[in-house]
Tab-separated table of C-alpha atoms in Angstrom:
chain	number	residue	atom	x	y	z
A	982	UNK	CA	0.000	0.000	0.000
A	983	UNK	CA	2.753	2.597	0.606
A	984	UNK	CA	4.814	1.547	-2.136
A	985	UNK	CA	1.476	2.687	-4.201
A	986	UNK	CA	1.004	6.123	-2.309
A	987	UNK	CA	4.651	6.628	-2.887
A	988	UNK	CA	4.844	5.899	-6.798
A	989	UNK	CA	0.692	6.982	-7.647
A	990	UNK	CA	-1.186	9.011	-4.999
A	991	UNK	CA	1.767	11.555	-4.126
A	992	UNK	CA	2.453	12.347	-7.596
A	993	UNK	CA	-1.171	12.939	-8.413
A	994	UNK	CA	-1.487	14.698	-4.997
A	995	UNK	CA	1.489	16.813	-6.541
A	996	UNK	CA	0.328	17.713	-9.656
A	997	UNK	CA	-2.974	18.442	-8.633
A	998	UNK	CA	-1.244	21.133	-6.305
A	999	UNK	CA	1.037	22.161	-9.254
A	1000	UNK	CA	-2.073	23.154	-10.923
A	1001	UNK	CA	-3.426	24.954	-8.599
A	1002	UNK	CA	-0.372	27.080	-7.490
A	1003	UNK	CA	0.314	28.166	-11.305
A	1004	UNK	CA	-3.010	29.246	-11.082
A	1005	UNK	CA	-2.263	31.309	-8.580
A	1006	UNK	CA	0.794	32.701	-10.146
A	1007	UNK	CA	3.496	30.855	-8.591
A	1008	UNK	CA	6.204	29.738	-10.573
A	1009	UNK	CA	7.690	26.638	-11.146
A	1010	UNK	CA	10.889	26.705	-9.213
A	1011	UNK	CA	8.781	28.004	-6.102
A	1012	UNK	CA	6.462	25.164	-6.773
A	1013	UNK	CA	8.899	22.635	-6.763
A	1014	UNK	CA	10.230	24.015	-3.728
A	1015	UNK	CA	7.543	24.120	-2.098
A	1016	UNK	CA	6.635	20.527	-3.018
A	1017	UNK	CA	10.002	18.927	-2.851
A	1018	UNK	CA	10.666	17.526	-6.564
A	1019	UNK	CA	12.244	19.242	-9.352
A	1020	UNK	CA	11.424	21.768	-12.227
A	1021	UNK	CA	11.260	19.136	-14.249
A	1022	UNK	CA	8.780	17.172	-12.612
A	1023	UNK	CA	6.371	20.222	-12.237
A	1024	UNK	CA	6.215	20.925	-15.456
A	1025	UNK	CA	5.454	17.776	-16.255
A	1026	UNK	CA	2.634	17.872	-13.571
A	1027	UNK	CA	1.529	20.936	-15.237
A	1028	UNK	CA	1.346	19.641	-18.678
A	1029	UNK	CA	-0.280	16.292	-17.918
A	1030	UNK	CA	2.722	14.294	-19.044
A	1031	UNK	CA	2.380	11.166	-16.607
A	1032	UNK	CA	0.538	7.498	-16.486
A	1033	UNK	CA	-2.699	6.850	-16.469
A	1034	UNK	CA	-3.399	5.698	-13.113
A	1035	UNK	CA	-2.232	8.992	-11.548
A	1036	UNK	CA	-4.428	10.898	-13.881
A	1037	UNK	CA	-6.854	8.759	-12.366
A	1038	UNK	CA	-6.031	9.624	-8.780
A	1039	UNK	CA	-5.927	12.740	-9.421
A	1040	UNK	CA	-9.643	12.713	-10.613
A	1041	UNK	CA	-10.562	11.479	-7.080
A	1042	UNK	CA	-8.596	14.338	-5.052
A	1043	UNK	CA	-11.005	15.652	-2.465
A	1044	UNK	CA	-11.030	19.537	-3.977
A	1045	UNK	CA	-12.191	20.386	-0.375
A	1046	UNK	CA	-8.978	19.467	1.208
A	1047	UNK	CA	-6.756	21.356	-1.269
A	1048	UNK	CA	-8.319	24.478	-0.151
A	1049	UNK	CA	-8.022	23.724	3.349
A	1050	UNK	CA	-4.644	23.883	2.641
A	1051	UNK	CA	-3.959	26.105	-0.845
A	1052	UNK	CA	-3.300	29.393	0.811
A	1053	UNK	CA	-1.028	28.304	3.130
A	1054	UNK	CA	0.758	26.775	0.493
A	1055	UNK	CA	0.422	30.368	-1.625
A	1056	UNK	CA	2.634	31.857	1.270
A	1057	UNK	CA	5.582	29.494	1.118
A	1058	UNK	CA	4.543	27.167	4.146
A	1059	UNK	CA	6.078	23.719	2.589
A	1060	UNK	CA	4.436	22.223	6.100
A	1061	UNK	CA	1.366	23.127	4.919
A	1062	UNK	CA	2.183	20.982	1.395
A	1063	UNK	CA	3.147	18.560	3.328
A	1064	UNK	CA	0.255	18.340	5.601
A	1065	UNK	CA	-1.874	18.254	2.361
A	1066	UNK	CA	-0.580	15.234	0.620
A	1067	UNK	CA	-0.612	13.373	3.882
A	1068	UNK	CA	-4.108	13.914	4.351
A	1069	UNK	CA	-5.297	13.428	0.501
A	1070	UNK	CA	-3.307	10.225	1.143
A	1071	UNK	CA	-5.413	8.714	3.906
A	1072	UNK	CA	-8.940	10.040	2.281
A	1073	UNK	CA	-7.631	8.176	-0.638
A	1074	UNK	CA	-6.644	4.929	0.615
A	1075	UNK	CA	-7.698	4.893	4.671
A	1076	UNK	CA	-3.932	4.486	6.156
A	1077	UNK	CA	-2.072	5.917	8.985
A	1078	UNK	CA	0.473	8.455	7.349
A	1079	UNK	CA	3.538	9.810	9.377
A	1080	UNK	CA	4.310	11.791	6.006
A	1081	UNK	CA	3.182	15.244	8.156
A	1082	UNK	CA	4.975	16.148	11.265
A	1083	UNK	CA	2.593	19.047	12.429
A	1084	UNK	CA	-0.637	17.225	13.377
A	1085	UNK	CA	-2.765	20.739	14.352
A	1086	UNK	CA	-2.341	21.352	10.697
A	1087	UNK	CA	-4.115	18.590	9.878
A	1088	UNK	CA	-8.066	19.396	8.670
């Protein structure tokens, strides 16, 4: 199950936010800062280049919890990205995930 998270739900979790933060203006070295991967990768997560099954995912993000957390995000708090993918992570698949160290900032 966390071998899945790790190589499907995170990147969809990812690129969902990628989306999201262009559309707010943010670039995509911030972005990638701010999630952890390369420039590279976002643009790839903004340009839809990636499988299938985390297209699929990313179809069943919870848009609810992404603004829980989206302007947060918007002000540089990596926690709060973080935080986010953790919890997408357990509405998507129902497991414990140590992925966020700040529990308060958990919705």
């Amino acid at each position: 199950m966390y071998e899945n998270a790790t190589r499907e739900i995170v990147p969809a979790v990812r690129s969902y936010l990628a989306k999201e933060l262009i559309k707010r203006g943010l670039g995509e070295e911030k972005i990638a800062s701010l999630l952890g991967v390369a420039q590279a990768a976002v643009s790839k997560y903004a340009n839809d280049r990636y499988s299938e099954k985390v297209k699929k995912i990313e179809r069943r993000i919870d848009k609810k919890i992404i603004d829980a957390y989206i302007d947060q995000i918007v002000l540089g708090k990596k926690e709060y990205a973080n935080a986010c993918i953790c919890k997408i992570c357990q509405s998507i698949c129902a497991f414990d995930c140590t992925f966020s160290t700040t529990d308060e900032m958990i919705v």
